[in-house]
Coordinates of C-alpha atoms in Angstrom, one line a residue:
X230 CA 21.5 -39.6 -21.8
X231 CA 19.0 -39.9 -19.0
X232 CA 17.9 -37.0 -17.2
X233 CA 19.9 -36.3 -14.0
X234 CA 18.8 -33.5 -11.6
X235 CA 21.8 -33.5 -9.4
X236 CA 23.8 -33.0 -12.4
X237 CA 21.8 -29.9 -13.7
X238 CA 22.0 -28.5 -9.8
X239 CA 25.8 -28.8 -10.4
X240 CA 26.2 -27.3 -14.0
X241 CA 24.0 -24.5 -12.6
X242 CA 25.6 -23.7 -8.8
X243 CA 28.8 -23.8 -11.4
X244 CA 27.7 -21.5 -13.9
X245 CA 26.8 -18.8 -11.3
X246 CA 30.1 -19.2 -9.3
X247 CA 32.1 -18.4 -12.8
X248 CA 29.4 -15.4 -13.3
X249 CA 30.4 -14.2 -9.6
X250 CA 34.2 -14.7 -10.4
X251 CA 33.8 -13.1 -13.9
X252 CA 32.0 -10.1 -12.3
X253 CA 34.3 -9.6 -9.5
X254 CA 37.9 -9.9 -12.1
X255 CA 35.7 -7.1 -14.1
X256 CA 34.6 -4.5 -11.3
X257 CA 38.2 -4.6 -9.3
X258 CA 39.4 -1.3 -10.6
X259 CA 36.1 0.2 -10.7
X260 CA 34.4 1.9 -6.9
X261 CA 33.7 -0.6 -4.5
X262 CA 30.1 -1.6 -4.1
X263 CA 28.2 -0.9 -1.1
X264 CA 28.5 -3.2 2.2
X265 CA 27.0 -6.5 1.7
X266 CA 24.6 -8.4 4.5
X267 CA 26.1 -11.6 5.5
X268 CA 25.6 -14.6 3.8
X269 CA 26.9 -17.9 2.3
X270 CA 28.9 -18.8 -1.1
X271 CA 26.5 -18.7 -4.1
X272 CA 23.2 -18.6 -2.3
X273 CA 24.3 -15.2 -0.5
X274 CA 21.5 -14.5 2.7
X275 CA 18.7 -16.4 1.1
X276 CA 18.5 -18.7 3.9
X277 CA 18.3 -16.2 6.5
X278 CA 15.5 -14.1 4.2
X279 CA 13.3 -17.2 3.8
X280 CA 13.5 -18.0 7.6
X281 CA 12.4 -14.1 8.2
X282 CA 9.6 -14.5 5.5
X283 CA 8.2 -17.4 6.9
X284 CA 7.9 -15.6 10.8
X285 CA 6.5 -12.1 8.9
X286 CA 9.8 -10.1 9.9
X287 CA 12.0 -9.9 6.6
X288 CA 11.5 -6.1 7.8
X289 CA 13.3 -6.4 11.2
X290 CA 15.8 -8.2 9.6
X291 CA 16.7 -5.8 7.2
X292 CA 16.7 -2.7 9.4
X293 CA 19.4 -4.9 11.6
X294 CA 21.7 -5.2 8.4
X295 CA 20.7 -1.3 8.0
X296 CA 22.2 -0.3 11.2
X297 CA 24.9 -2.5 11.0
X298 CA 26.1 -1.5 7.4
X299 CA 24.8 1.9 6.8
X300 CA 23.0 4.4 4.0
X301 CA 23.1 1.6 1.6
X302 CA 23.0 -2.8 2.2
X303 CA 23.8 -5.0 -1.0
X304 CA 21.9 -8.0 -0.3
X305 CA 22.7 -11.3 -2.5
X306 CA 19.9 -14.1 -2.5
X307 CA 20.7 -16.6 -4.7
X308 CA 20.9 -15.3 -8.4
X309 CA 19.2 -11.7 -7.3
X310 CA 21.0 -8.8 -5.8
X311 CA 19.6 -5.6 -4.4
X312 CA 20.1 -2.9 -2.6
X313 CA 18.4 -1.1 0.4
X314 CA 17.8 2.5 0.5
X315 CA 18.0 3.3 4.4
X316 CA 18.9 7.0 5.4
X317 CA 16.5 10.1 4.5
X318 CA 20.0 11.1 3.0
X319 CA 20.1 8.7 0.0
X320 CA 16.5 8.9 -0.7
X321 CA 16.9 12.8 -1.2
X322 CA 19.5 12.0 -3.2
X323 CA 19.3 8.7 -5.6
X324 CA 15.1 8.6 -5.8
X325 CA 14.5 12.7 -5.7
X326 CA 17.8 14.3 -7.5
X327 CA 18.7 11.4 -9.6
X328 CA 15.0 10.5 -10.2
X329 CA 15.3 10.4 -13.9
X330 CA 17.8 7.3 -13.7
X331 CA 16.4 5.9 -10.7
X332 CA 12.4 5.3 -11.6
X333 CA 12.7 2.4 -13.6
X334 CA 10.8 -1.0 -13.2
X335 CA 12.4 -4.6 -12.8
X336 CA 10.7 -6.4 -16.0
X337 CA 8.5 -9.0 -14.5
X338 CA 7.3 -11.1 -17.3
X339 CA 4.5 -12.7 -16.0
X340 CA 2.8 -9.7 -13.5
X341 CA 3.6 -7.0 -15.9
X342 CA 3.2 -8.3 -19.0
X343 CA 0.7 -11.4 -18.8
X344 CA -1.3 -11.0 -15.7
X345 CA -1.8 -7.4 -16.6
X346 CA -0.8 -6.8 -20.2
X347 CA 1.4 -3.9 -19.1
X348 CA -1.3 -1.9 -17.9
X349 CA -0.8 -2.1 -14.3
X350 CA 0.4 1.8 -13.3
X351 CA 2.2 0.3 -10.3
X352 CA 4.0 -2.1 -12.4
X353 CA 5.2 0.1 -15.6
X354 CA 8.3 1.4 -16.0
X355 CA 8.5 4.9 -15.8
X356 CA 9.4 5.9 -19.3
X357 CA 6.5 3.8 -20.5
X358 CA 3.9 6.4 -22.3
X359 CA 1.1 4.0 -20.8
X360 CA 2.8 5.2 -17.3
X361 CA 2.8 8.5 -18.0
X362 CA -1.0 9.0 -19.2
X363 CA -2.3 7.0 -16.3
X364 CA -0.1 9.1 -13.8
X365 CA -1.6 12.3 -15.4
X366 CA -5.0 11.1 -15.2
X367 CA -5.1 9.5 -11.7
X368 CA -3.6 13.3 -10.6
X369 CA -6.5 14.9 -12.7
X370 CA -9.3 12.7 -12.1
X371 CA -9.0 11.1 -9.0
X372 CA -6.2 12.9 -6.0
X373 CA -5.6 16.1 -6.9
X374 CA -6.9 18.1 -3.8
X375 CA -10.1 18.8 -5.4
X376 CA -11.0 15.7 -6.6
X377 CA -9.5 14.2 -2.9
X378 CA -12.1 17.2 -1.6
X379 CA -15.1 15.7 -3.5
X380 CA -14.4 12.0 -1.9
X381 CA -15.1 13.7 1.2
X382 CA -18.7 12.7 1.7
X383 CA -18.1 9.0 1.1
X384 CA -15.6 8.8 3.4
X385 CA -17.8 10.3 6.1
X386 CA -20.7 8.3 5.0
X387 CA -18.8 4.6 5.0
X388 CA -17.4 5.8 7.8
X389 CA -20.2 6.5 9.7
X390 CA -21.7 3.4 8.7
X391 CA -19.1 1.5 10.0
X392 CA -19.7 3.2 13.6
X393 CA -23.2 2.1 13.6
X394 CA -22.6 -1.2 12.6
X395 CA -20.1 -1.4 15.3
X396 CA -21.8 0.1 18.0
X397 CA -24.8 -1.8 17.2
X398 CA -23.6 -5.3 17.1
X399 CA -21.4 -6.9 20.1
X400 CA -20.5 -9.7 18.0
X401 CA -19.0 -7.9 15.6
X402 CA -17.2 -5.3 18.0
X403 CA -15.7 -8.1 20.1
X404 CA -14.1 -10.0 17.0
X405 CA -11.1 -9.4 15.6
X406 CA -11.3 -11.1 12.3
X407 CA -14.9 -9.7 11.7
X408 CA -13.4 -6.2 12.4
X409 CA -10.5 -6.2 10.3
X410 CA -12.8 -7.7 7.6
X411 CA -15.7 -4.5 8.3
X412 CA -12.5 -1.9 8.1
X413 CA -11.8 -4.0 4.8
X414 CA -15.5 -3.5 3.8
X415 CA -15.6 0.3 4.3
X416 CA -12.4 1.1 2.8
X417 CA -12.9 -1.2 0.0
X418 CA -16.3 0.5 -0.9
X419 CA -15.0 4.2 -0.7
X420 CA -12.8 4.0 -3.5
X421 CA -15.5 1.8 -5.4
X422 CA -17.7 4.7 -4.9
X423 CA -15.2 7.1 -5.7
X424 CA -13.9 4.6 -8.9
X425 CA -16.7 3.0 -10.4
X426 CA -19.6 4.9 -8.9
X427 CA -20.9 1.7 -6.9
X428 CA -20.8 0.5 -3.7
X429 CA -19.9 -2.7 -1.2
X430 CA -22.8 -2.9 1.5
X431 CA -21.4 -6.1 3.1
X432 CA -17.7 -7.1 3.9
X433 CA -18.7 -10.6 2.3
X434 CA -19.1 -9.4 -0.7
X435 CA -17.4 -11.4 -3.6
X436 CA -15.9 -7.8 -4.9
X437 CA -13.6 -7.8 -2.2
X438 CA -12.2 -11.6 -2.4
X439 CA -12.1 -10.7 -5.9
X440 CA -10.5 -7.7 -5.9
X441 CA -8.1 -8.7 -3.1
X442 CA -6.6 -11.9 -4.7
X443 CA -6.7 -10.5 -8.1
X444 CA -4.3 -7.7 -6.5
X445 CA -2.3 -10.3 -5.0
X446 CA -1.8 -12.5 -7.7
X447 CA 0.1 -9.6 -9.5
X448 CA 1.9 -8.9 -6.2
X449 CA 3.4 -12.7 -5.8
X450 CA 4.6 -12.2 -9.0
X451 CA 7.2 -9.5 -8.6
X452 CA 9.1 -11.1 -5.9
X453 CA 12.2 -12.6 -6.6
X454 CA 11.9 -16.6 -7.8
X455 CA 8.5 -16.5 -8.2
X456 CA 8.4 -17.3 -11.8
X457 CA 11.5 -18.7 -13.5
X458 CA 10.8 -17.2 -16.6
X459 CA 11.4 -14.2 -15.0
X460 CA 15.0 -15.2 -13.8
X461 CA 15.5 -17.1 -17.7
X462 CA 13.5 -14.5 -20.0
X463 CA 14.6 -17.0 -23.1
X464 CA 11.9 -19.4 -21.6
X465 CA 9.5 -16.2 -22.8
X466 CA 10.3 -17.5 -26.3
X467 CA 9.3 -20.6 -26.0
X468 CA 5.8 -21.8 -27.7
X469 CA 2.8 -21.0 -25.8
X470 CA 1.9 -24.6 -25.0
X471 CA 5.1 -24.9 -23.4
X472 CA 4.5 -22.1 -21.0
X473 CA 1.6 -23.2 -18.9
X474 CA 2.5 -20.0 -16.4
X475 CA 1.7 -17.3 -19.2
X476 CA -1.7 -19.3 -20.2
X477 CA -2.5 -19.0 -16.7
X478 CA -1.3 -15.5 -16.6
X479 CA -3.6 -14.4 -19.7
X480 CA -6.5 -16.1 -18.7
X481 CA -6.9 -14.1 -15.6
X482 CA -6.1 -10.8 -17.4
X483 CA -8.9 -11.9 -19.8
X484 CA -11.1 -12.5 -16.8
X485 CA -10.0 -9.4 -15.1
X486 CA -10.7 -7.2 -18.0
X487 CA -14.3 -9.0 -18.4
X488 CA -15.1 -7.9 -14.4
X489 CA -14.4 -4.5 -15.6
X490 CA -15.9 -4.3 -18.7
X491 CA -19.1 -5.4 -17.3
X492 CA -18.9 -2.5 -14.9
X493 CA -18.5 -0.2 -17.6
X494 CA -21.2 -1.2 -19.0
X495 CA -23.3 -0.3 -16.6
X496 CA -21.8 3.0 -16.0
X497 CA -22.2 3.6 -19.8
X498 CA -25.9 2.9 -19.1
X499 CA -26.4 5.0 -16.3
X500 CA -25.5 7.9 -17.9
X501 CA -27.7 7.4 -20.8
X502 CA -30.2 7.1 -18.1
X503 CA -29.1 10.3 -16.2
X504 CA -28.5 8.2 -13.0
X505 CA -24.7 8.3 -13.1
X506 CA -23.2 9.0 -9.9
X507 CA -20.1 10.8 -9.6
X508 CA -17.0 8.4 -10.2
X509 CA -13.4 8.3 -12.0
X510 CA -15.1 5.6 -14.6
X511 CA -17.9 8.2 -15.4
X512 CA -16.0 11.4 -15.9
X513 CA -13.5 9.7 -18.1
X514 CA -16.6 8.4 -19.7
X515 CA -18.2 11.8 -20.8
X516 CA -14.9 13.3 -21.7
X517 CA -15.1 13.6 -25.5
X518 CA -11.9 12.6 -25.4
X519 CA -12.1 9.6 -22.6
X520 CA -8.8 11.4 -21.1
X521 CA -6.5 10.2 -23.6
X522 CA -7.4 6.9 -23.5
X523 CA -7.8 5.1 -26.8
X524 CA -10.0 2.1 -25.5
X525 CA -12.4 2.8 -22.9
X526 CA -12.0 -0.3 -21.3
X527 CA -8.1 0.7 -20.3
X528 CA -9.9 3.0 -17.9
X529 CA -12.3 0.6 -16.3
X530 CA -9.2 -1.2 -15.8
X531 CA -7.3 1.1 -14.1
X532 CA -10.2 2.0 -12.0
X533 CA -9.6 -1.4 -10.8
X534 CA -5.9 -0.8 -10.2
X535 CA -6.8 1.7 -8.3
X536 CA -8.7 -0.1 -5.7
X537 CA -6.2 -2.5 -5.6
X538 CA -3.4 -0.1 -4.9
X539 CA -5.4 2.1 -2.4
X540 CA -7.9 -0.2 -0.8
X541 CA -5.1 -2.3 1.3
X542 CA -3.3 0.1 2.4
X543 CA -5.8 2.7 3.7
X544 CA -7.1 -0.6 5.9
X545 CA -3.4 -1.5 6.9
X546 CA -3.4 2.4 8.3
X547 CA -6.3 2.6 9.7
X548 CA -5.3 -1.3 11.7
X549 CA -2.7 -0.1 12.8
X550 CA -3.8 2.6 14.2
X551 CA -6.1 0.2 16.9
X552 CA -2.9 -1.5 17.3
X553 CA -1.2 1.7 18.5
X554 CA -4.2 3.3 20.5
X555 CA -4.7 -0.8 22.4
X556 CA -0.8 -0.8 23.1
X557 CA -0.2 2.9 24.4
X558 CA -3.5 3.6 25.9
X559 CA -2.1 7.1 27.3
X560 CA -2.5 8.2 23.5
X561 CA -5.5 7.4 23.3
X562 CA -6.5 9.1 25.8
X563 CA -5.0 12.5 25.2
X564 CA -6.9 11.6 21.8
X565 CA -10.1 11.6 22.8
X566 CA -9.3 14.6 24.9
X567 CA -8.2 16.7 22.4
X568 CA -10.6 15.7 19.8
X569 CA -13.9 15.8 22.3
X570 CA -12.8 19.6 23.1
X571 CA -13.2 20.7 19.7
X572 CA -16.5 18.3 18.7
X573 CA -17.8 17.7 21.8
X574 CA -18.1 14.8 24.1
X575 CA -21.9 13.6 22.7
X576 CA -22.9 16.8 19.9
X577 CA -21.8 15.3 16.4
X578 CA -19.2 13.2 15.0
X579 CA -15.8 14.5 13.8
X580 CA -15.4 15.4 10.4
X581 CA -12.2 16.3 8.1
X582 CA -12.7 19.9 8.5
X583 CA -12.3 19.6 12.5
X584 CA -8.5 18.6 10.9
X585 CA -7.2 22.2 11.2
X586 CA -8.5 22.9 15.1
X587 CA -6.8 19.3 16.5
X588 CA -3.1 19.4 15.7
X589 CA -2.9 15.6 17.9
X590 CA -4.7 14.2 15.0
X591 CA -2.2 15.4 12.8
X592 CA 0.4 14.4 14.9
X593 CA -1.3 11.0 15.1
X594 CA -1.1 10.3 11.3
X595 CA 2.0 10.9 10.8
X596 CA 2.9 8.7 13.7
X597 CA 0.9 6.0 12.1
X598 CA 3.0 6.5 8.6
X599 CA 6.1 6.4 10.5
X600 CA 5.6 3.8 13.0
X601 CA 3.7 1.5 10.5
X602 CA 4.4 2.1 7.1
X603 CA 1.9 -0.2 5.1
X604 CA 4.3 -1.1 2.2
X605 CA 7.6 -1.5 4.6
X606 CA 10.0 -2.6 2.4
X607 CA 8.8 -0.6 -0.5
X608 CA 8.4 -1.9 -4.4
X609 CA 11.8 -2.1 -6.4
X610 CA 13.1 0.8 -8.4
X611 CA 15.7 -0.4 -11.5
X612 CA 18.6 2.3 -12.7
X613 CA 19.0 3.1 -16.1
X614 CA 23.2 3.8 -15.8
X615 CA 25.6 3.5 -13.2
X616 CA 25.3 6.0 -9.8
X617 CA 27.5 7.0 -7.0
X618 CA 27.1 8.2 -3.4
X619 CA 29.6 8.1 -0.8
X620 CA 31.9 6.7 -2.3
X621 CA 30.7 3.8 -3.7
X622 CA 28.5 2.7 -7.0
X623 CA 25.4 1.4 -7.5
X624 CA 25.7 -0.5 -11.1
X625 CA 23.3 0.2 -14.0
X626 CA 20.1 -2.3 -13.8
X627 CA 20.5 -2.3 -10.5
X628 CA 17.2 -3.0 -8.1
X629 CA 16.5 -0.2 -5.1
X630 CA 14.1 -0.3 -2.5
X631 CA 13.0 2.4 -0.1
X632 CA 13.5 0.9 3.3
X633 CA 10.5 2.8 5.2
X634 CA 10.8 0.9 7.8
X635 CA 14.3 1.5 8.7
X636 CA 14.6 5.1 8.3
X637 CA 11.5 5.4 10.7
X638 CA 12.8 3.3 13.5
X639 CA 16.4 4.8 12.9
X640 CA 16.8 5.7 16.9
X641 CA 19.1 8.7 15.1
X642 CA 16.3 10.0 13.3
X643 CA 13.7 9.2 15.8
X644 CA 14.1 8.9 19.6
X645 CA 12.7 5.6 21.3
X646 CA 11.5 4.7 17.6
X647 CA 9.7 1.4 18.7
X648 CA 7.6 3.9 21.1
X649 CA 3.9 5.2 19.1
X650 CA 4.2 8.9 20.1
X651 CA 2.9 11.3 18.6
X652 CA 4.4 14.4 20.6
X653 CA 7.7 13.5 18.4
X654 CA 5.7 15.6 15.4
X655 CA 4.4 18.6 17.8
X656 CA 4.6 22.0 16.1
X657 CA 4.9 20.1 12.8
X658 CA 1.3 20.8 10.9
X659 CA 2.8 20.0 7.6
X660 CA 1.1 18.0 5.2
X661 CA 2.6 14.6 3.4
X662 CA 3.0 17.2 0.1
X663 CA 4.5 20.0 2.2
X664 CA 6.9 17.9 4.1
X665 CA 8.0 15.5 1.2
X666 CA 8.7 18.9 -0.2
X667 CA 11.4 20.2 2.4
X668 CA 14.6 21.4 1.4
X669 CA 15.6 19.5 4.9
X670 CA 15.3 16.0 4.7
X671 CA 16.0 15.5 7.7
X672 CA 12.3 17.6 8.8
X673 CA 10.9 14.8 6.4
X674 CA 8.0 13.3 8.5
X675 CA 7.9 9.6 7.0
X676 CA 8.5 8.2 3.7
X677 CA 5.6 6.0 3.9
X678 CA 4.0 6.6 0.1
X679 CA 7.8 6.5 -0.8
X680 CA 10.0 9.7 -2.9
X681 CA 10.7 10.5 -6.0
X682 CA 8.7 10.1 -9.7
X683 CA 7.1 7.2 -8.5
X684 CA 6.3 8.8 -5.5
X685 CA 2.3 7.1 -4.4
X686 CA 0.1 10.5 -5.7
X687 CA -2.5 9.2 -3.6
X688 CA -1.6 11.0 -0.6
X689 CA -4.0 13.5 -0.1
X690 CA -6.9 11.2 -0.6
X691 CA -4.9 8.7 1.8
X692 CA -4.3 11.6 4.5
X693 CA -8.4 12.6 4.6
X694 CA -9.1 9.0 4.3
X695 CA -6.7 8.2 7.4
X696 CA -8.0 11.3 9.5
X697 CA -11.3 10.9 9.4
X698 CA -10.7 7.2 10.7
X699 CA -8.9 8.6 13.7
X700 CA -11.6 11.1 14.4
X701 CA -14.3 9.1 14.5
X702 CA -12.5 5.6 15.8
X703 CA -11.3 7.5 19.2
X704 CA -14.5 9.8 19.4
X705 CA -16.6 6.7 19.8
X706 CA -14.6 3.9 21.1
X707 CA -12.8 2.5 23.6
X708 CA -10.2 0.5 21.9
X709 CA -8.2 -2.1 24.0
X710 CA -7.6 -5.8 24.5
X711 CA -9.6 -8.6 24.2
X712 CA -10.7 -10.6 26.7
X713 CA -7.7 -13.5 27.3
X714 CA -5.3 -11.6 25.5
X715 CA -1.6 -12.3 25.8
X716 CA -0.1 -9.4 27.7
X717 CA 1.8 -7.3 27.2
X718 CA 1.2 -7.5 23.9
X719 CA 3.6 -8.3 20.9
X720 CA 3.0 -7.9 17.7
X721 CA 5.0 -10.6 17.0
X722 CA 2.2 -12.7 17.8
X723 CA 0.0 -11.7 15.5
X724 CA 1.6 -10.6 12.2
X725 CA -0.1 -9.8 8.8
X726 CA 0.3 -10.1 5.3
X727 CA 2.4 -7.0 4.9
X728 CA 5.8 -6.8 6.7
X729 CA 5.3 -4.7 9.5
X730 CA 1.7 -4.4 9.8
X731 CA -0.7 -7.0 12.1
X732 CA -2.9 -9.3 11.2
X733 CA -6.4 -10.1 11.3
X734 CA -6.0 -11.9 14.6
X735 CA -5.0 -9.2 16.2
X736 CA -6.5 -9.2 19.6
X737 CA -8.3 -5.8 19.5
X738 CA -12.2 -5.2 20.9
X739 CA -13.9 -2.0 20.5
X740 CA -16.5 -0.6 23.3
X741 CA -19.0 2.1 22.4
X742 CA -18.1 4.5 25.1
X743 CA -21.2 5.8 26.2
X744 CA -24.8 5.4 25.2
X745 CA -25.5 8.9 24.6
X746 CA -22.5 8.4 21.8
X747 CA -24.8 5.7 20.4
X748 CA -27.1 7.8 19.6
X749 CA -25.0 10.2 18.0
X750 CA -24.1 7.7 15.4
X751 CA -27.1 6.5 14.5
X752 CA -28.5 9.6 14.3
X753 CA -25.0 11.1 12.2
X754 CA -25.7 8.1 10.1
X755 CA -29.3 8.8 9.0
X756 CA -28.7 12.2 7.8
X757 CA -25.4 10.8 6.0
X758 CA -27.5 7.8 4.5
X759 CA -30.3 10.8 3.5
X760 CA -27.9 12.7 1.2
X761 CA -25.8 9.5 -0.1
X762 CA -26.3 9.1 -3.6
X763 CA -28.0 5.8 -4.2
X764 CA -26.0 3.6 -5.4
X765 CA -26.0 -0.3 -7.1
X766 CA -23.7 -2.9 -5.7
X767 CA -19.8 -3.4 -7.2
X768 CA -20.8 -7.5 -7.0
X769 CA -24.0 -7.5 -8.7
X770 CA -23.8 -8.2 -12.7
X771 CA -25.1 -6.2 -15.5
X772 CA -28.2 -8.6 -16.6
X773 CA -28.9 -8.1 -12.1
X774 CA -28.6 -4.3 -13.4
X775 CA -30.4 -4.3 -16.2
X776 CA -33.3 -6.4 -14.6
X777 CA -33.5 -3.5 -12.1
X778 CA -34.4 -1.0 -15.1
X779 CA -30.5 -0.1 -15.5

């Protein structure tokens, strides 16, 4: 019988209408599942999701089914169904107080299994032991406050570097896509530093392509339809010539794991050599033990997750931060003015200890988290058995996501939500572990790095990292328009890769404010470059390392 796709299309729209029938005879006498988002027979709201993804505002759409359903939207999109976490209420209670049936992972064949063979801390399910050791040794080694207390001096020192650069190069001030790119660069090479021990001098260095598209290639992979071996797991048992996704999938695991071996190595030699600097990769490397990890290599590899994980997001905080101080320019100003009283208007730059004397900053960053959360839409939780809230039930294997971005522009929870102001937070000096921490939800600031087990433990290396970039941004620059801009401005117009977040072409210029501040920071710079730890390049390869006498 010859092969006829409108026939398969039928036998398949069929099969998933008895599946729907079968599953609504079955739950009738059970609680009623929670409100459901508008959509078609069969395909559910898929049409309306694609048109939002392709504009960059799945986000808005799904705070307007928030409002308009409540604590909890059931979305359908074709074959896939989940549900939207959108109050601070049933975050408290389904990610914090039921977090031990809520922490799960969806099981996403080809990014979990093949792309990163299930080493990926992001991707793991929670009762995974590979979860739980890299959890415990990313807290021990790498954001604890301590360890986030030790990054301190590259932060300042990239940062710094980024202000001269800046300040000393119209070009690059007065261009958008080379700015975004620079904030890539400095962000990018602290947490090489504070990973690997090495460095990215330029923002066209290959590390960050590499590192960037690596870390989306595992991203595209968890999103729903992406792979349809992931909506047919029996494909997964088919032989390997017949699955030309996992050959791809494994080959750039393989080549992956070979960028971070490499790196290792060169670690390894530098502390045979006594020339180690201070990294994650090192320390785990000089523990008799390597941490608990059976195979060195696993934590070369998760040094590289940990880029990936904390690299994007720091410079989707820090741009939208110039978004916020370009659109509400009265912020900015009451910035500068509270920062310049402490630091002074042309004595030194700002640094993360000046934290505790400027409450605005504080105010600021939490602003930022709520106004912009860099992962909007959060990363899908599974349940291991059936819960309840409210009245209605959430079924076992269920996906949840933590709608950031609707709790933060709730207009109940936060008045004139679509307004960046940071007087909302005044008397609130918490930090993101005190406040996540309240026995109020409702006092919660944001839920930016999201709740529960799974909760990002990168904070307090994300909250000096995100201060210091405040600081020092509004200490030196005037940050507005650029020249031709469309006004007033829209972020509609210029949307990024994240939902929520703007884009590259985002039309921002920064203007060294005076040029006694020039000389600040390139004076501030030379003393930081003078007691940075010299470091090798995260591009260069071990036989460029080893010719240099590594």
């Amino acid at each position: 019988m010859p092969y006829n796709p409108l026939s398969v299309l039928v036998v398949t729209l069929l099969g998933l209408a008895l599946y729907r029938l079968q599953q609504w005879t079955q739950d009738r006498k059970k609680l009623p599942l929670p409100p459901k988002a508008p959509g078609l027979p069969i395909i559910g709201s898929l049409l309306e999701i694609l048109a939002a993804t392709k504009t960059g505002q799945q986000h808005l759409l799904v705070a307007k089914w928030a409002r308009a359903y409540g604590d909890i939207v059931r979305i359908h999109a074709g074959p896939f169904t989940q549900y939207f976490l959108n109050s601070d209420a049933v975050v408290k209670e389904i990610f914090d107080k039921q977090s031990s049936t809520s922490s799960e992972r969806p099981r996403w064949i080809v990014s979990n299994e093949q792309i990163c063979n299930g080493k990926n801390v992001l991707l793991l399910p929670a009762s995974n032991p590979v979860w739980k050791l890299q959890r415990k040794v990313i807290l021990q080694g790498m954001t604890s406050v301590p360890r986030a207390d030790a990054g301190l001096p590259y932060l300042h020192y990239e940062t710094a570097k980024f202000l001269k650069d800046v300040a000393s190069n119209e070009r690059l001030a007065t261009s958008s896509v080379n700015l975004f790119n620079e904030v890539g660069r400095y962000t990018y090479s602290v947490f090489a530093s504070q990973t690997f021990g090495m460095d990215i001098p330029n923002a066209d260095s290959p590390a960050i392509e590499y590192i960037f598209r690596s870390g989306l290639e595992q991203i595209l992979g968890t999103l729903p339809g992406s792979h349809l071996v992931d909506i047919l797991p029996v494909l997964d048992r088919l032989p390997l010539f017949m699955k030309p996704w996992e050959s791809k999938a494994r080959a750039l695991f393989q080549d992956n794991m070979k960028w971070c071996t490499e790196r290792m190595h060169r670690v390894e030699a530098s502390i045979r050599a006594g020339t180690a600097s201070d990294s994650f990769l090192s320390r785990v490397l000089q523990d008799e033990r390597n941490m608990g990890f059976s195979d060195p290599s696993d934590a070369a590899y998760l040094a590289f997750m940990l880029i990936i994980g904390a690299a994007d997001t720091s410079k989707m905080s820090t741009w939208s931060f110039l978004e916020a101080m370009m659109r509400f320019p009265d912020v900015q100003a009451k910035a500068l003015q509270e920062i310049e009283a402490v630091v002074g208007v042309a004595d030194r730059l700002p640094v993360y200890d000046d934290l505790e004397k400027i409450p605005y900053v504080r105010y600021l960053m939490k602003e930022v988290w709520r106004w912009r959360p860099p992962v909007a839409l959060g990363h899908p939780h599974t349940t291991t058995r059936e819960l309840t809230y409210n009245g209605h039930r959430i079924p076992k294997g269920s996906h949840l996501y933590l709608n950031a971005w609707a709790i933060g522009h709730d207009p109940k929870r936060h008045q004139d939500p679509e307004r960046f102001w940071p007087e909302r937070y005044e008397g609130d000096l918490t930090t993101s572990e005190e406040s996540k921490n309240s026995s109020d939800v409702k006092k919660r600031d944001h839920f930016a790095f999201g709740s529960g087990r799974r909760i990002c433990p990168g904070y307090h290396v994300a909250e000096r990292s995100l201060a210091i970039a405040i600081m020092r941004l509004v200490w030196a620059f005037e940050i507005v328009p650029a020249k031709g801009a469309k006004l007033p401005l829209d972020p509609n117009d210029y949307p990024g890769e994240m939902p929520g977040n703007p884009g590259e072409h985002m039309p921002v210029v920064l203007r060294v404010r005076s040029e006694a501040k020039k000389r600040v920071i390139e004076r501030e710079f030379e003393k930081e470059k003078a007691v940075h730890p010299q470091m090798v390049s995260l591009s260069g390869s071990l036989v460029i390392m080893c010719a240099n006498g590594f």
